[in-house]
GROMACS .gro file of C-alpha atoms in nm:
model
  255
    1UNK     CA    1   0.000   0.000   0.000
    2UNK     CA    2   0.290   0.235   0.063
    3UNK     CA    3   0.566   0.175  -0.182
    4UNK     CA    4   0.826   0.369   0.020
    5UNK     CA    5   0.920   0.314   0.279
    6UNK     CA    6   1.148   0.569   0.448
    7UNK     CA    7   1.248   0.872   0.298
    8UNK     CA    8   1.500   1.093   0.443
    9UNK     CA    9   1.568   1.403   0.201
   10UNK     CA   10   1.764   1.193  -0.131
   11UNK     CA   11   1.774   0.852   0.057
   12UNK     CA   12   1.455   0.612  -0.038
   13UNK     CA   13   1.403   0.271   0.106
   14UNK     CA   14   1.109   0.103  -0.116
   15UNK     CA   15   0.912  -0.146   0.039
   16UNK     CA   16   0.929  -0.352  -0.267
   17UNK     CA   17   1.323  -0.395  -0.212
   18UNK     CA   18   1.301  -0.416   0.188
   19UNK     CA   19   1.140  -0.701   0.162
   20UNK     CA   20   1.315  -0.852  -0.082
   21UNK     CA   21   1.598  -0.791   0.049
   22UNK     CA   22   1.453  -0.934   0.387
   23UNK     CA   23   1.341  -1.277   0.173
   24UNK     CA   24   1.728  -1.350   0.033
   25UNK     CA   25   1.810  -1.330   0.410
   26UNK     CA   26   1.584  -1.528   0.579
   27UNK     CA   27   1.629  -1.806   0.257
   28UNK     CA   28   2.032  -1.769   0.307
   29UNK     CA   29   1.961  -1.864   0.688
   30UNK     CA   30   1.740  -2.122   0.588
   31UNK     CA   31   2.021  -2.298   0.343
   32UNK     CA   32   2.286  -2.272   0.570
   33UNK     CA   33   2.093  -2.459   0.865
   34UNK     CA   34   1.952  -2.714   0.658
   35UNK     CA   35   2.248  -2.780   0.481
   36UNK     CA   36   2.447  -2.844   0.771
   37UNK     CA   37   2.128  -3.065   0.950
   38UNK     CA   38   2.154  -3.287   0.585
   39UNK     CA   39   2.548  -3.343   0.594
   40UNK     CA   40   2.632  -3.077   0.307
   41UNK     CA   41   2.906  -2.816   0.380
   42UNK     CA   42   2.722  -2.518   0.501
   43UNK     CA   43   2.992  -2.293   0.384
   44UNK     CA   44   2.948  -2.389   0.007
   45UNK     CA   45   2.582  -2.362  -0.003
   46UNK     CA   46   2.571  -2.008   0.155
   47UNK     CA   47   2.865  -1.925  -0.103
   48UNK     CA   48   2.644  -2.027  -0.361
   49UNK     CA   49   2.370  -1.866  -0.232
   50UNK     CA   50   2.532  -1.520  -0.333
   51UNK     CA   51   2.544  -1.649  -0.705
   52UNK     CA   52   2.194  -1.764  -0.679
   53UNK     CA   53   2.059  -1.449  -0.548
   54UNK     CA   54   2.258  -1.243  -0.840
   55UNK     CA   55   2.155  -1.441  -1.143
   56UNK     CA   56   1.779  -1.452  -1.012
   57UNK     CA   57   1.764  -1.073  -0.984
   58UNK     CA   58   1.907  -1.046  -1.353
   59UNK     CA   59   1.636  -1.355  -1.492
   60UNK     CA   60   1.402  -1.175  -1.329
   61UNK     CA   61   1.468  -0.863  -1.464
   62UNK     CA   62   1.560  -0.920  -1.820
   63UNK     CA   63   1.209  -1.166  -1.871
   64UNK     CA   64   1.002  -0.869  -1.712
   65UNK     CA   65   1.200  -0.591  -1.964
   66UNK     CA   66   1.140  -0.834  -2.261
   67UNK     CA   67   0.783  -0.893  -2.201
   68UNK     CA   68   0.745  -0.517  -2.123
   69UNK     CA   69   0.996  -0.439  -2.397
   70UNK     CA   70   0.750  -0.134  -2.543
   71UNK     CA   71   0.812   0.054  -2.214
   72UNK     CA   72   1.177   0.068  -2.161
   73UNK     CA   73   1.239   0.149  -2.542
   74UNK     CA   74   1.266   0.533  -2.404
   75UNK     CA   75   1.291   0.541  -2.112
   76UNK     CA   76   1.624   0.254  -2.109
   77UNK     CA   77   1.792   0.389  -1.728
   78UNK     CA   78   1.465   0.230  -1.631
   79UNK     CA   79   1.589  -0.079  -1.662
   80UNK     CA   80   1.819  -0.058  -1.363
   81UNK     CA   81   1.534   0.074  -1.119
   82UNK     CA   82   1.448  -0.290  -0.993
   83UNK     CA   83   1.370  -0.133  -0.648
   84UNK     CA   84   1.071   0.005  -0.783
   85UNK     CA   85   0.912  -0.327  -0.894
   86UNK     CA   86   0.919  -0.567  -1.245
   87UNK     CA   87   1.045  -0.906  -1.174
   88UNK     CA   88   0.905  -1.185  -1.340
   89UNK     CA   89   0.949  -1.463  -1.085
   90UNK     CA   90   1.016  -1.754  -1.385
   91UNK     CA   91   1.302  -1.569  -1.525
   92UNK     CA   92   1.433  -1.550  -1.177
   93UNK     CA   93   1.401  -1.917  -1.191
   94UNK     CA   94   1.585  -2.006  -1.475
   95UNK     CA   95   1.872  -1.727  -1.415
   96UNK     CA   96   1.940  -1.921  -1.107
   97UNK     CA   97   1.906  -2.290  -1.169
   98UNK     CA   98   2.146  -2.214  -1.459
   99UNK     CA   99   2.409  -2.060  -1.190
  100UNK     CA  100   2.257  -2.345  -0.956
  101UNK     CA  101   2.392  -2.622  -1.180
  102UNK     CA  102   2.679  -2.416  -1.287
  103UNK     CA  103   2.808  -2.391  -0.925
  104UNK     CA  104   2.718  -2.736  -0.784
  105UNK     CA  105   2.932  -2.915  -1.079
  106UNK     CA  106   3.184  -2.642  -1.020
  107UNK     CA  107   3.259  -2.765  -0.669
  108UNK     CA  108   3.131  -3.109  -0.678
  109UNK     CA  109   2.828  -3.108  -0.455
  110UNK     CA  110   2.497  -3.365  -0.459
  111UNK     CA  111   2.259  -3.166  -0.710
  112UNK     CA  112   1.919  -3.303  -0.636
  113UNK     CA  113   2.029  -3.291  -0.245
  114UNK     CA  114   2.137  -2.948  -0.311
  115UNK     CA  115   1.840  -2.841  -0.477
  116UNK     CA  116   1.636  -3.016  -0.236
  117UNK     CA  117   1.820  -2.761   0.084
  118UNK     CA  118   1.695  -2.491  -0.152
  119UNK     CA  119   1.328  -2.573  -0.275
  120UNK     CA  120   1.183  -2.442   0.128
  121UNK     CA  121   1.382  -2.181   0.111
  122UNK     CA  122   1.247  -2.053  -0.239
  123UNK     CA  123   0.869  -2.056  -0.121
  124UNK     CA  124   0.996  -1.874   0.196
  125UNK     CA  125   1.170  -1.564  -0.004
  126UNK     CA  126   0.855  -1.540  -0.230
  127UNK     CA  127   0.648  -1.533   0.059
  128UNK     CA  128   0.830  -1.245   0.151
  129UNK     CA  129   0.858  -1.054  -0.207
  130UNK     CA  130   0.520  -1.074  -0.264
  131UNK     CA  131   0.422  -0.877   0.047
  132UNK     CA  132   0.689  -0.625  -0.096
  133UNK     CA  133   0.448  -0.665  -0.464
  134UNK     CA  134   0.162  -0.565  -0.221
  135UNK     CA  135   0.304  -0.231  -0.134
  136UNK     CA  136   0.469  -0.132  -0.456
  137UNK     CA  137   0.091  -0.226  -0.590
  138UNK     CA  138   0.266  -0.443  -0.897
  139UNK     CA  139   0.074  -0.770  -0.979
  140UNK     CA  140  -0.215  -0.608  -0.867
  141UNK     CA  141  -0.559  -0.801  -0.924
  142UNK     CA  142  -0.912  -0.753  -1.090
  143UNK     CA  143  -1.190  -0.497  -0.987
  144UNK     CA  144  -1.406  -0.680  -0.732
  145UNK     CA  145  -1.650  -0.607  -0.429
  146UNK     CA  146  -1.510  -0.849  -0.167
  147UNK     CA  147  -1.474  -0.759   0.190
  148UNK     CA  148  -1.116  -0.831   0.132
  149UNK     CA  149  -1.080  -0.606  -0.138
  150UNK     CA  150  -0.820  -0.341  -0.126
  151UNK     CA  151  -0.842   0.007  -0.292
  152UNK     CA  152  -0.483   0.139  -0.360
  153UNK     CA  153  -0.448   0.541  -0.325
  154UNK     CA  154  -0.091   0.621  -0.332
  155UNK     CA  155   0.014   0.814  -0.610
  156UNK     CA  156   0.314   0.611  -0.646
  157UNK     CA  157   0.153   0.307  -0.670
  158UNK     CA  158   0.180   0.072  -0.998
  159UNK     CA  159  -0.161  -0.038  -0.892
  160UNK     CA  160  -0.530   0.107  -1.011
  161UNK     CA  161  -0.604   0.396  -0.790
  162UNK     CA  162  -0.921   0.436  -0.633
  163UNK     CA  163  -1.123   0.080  -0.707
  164UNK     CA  164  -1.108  -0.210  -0.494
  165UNK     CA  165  -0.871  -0.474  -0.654
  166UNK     CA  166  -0.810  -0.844  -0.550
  167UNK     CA  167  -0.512  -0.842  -0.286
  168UNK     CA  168  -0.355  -1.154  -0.547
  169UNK     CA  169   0.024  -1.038  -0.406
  170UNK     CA  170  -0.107  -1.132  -0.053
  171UNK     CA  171  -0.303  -1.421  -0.260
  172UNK     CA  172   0.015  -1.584  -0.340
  173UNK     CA  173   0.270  -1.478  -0.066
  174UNK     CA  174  -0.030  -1.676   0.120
  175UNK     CA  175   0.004  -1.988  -0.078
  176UNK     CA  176   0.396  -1.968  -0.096
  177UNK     CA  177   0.425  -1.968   0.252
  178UNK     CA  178   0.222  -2.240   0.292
  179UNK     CA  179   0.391  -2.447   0.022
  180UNK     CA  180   0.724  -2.361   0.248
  181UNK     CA  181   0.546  -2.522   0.544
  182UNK     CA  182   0.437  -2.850   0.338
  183UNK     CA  183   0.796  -2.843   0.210
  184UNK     CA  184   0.934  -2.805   0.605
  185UNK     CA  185   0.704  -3.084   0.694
  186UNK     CA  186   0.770  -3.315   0.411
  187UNK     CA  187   1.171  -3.318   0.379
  188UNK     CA  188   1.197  -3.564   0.659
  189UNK     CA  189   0.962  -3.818   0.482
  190UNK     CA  190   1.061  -3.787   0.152
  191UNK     CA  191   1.207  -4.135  -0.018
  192UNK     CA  192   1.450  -3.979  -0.299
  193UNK     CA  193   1.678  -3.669  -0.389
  194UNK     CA  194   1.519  -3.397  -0.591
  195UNK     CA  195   1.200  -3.435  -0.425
  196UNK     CA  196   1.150  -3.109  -0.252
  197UNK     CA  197   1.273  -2.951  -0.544
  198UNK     CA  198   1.011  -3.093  -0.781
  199UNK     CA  199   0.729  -3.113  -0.534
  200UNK     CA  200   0.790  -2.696  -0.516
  201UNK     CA  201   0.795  -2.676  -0.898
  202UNK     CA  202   0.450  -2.816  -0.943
  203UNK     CA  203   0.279  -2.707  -0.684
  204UNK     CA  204   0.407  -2.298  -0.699
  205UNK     CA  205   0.308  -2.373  -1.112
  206UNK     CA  206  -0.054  -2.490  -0.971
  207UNK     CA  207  -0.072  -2.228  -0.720
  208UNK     CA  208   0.096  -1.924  -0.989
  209UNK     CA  209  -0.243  -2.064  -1.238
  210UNK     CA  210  -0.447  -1.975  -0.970
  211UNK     CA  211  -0.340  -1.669  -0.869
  212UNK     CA  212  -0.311  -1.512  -1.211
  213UNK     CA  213  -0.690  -1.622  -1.303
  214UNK     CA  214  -0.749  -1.281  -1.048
  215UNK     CA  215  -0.491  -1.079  -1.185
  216UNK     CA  216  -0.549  -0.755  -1.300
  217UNK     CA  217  -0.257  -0.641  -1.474
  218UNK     CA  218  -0.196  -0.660  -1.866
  219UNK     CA  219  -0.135  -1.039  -2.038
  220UNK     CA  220   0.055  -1.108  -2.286
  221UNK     CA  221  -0.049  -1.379  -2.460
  222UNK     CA  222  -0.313  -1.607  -2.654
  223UNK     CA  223  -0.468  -1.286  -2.716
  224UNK     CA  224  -0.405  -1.157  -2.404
  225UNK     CA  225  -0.594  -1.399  -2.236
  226UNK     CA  226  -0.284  -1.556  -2.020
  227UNK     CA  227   0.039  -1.399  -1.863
  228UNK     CA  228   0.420  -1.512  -1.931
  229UNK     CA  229   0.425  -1.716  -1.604
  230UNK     CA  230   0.093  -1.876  -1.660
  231UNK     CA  231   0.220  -2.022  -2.003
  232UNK     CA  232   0.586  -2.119  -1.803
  233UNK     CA  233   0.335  -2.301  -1.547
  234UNK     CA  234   0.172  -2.479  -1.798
  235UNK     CA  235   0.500  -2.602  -1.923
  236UNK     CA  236   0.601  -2.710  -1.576
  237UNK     CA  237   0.309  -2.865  -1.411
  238UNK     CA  238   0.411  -3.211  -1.663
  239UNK     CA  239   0.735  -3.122  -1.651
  240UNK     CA  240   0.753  -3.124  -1.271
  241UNK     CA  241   0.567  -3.444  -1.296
  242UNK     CA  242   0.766  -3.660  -1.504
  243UNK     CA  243   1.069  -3.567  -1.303
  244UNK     CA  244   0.882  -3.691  -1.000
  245UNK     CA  245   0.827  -4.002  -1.171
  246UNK     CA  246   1.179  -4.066  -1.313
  247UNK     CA  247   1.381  -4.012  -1.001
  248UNK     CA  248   1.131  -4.181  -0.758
  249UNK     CA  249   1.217  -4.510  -0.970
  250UNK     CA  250   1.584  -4.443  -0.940
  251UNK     CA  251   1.772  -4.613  -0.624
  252UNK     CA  252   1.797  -4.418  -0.329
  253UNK     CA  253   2.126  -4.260  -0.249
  254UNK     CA  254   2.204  -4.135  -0.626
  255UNK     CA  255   2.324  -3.744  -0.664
   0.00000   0.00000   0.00000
């Protein structure tokens, strides 16, 4: 609702990159804790963490600027201004399983073991970003006359002013949260590597269809009818599945 923060004559914190910046940390203490509880040196995931967090920023960033390409054409310093909102979470994704993979064959660690330290720790930073969507007013939702519906009225909010929109940031840092809890709760029962990591794929890809059915914001596709990361989590719901499938055959204790 407020999308800064604290503004002291030229210094601006924006709520958008507060939290944010309050998700990486609470995902890099996550990683580091469960790495060590799982036998993996603690040290090398929070190293990698670093790259993680750097290449996700940049996915995120360069999928949102090509989607949105129209808008930065003149305006191209506005590229930079990340604080401000314009992160597509899937490009995020990608940027950072690439330096994921990169990094673990670098240094020789367990992939799917890795990955599955990481998966929790995901849902928990989105959790987190999203309430940081909420007050920059980005990914804002459809006009509707819920109880829960919140009017936006800060001029320098990327929301519709004045009309009561679906909350759909708190929507989903709602349902990423609670796919972080299922996550925490699961790990100890799961029967093969790379688990977590799919189990997170498909259901954030279920949960990211839902959500953007009560979006309000522009789509891109299929004549405008569905949004990048809608046609991504159509791609990934069998994906995510058939990876299930294929290492849950596989003999336990593989990397």
């Amino acid at each position: 609702m407020h999308p800064i923060l604290i503004k002291l004559g030229p210094f601006t914190i924006y709520s958008y990159g507060f939290f944010l910046a309050i998700g990486f940390m609470l995902a890099i203490v996550y990683v580091t804790r469960e790495a060590k509880r799982v036998g993996v040196d603690p040290q090398k995931v929070s190293d990698m963490a670093f790259y993680l967090i750097v290449s996700a920023l940049v996915g995120a960033r360069l999928l949102f600027v090509l989607t949105e390409l129209h808008d930065f054409v003149e305006n191209p310093l506005e590229v930079f201004k990340i604080w401000k909102g314009g992160l597509v979470f899937y490009g995020g994704f990608i940027g950072a399983l690439i330096a994921g993979i990169w990094y673990v064959k670098r240094k020789n660690m367990p992939l799917w073991k890795t990955a599955d330290i990481i998966a929790p720790a995901i849902a928990l930073g989105q959790s987190l970003g999203r309430i940081g969507c909420f007050s920059a007013g980005c990914c804002y939702g459809k006009e509707c006359d819920l109880p829960w519906a919140v009017t936006f009225t800060d001029p320098n909010s990327l929301a519709r002013l004045g009309v009561p929109l679906h909350p759909t940031q708190l929507y989903e840092s709602a349902l990423d949260f609670g796919i972080f809890l299922f996550l925490i709760v699961f790990r100890k029962r799961k029967t093969f590597e790379g688990q977590l990591i799919w189990l997170y794929s498909l259901l954030y890809a279920v949960a990211r269809l839902v959500v953007e059915s009560f979006r309000g914001d522009p789509r891109g596709f299929v004549g405008g009818m569905l949004a990048t990361s809608q046609l991504i989590g159509i791609v990934m719901i069998p994906i995510s599945i058939f990876m299930l499938m294929k290492l849950g055959r596989k003999k336990p204790g593989f990397k």
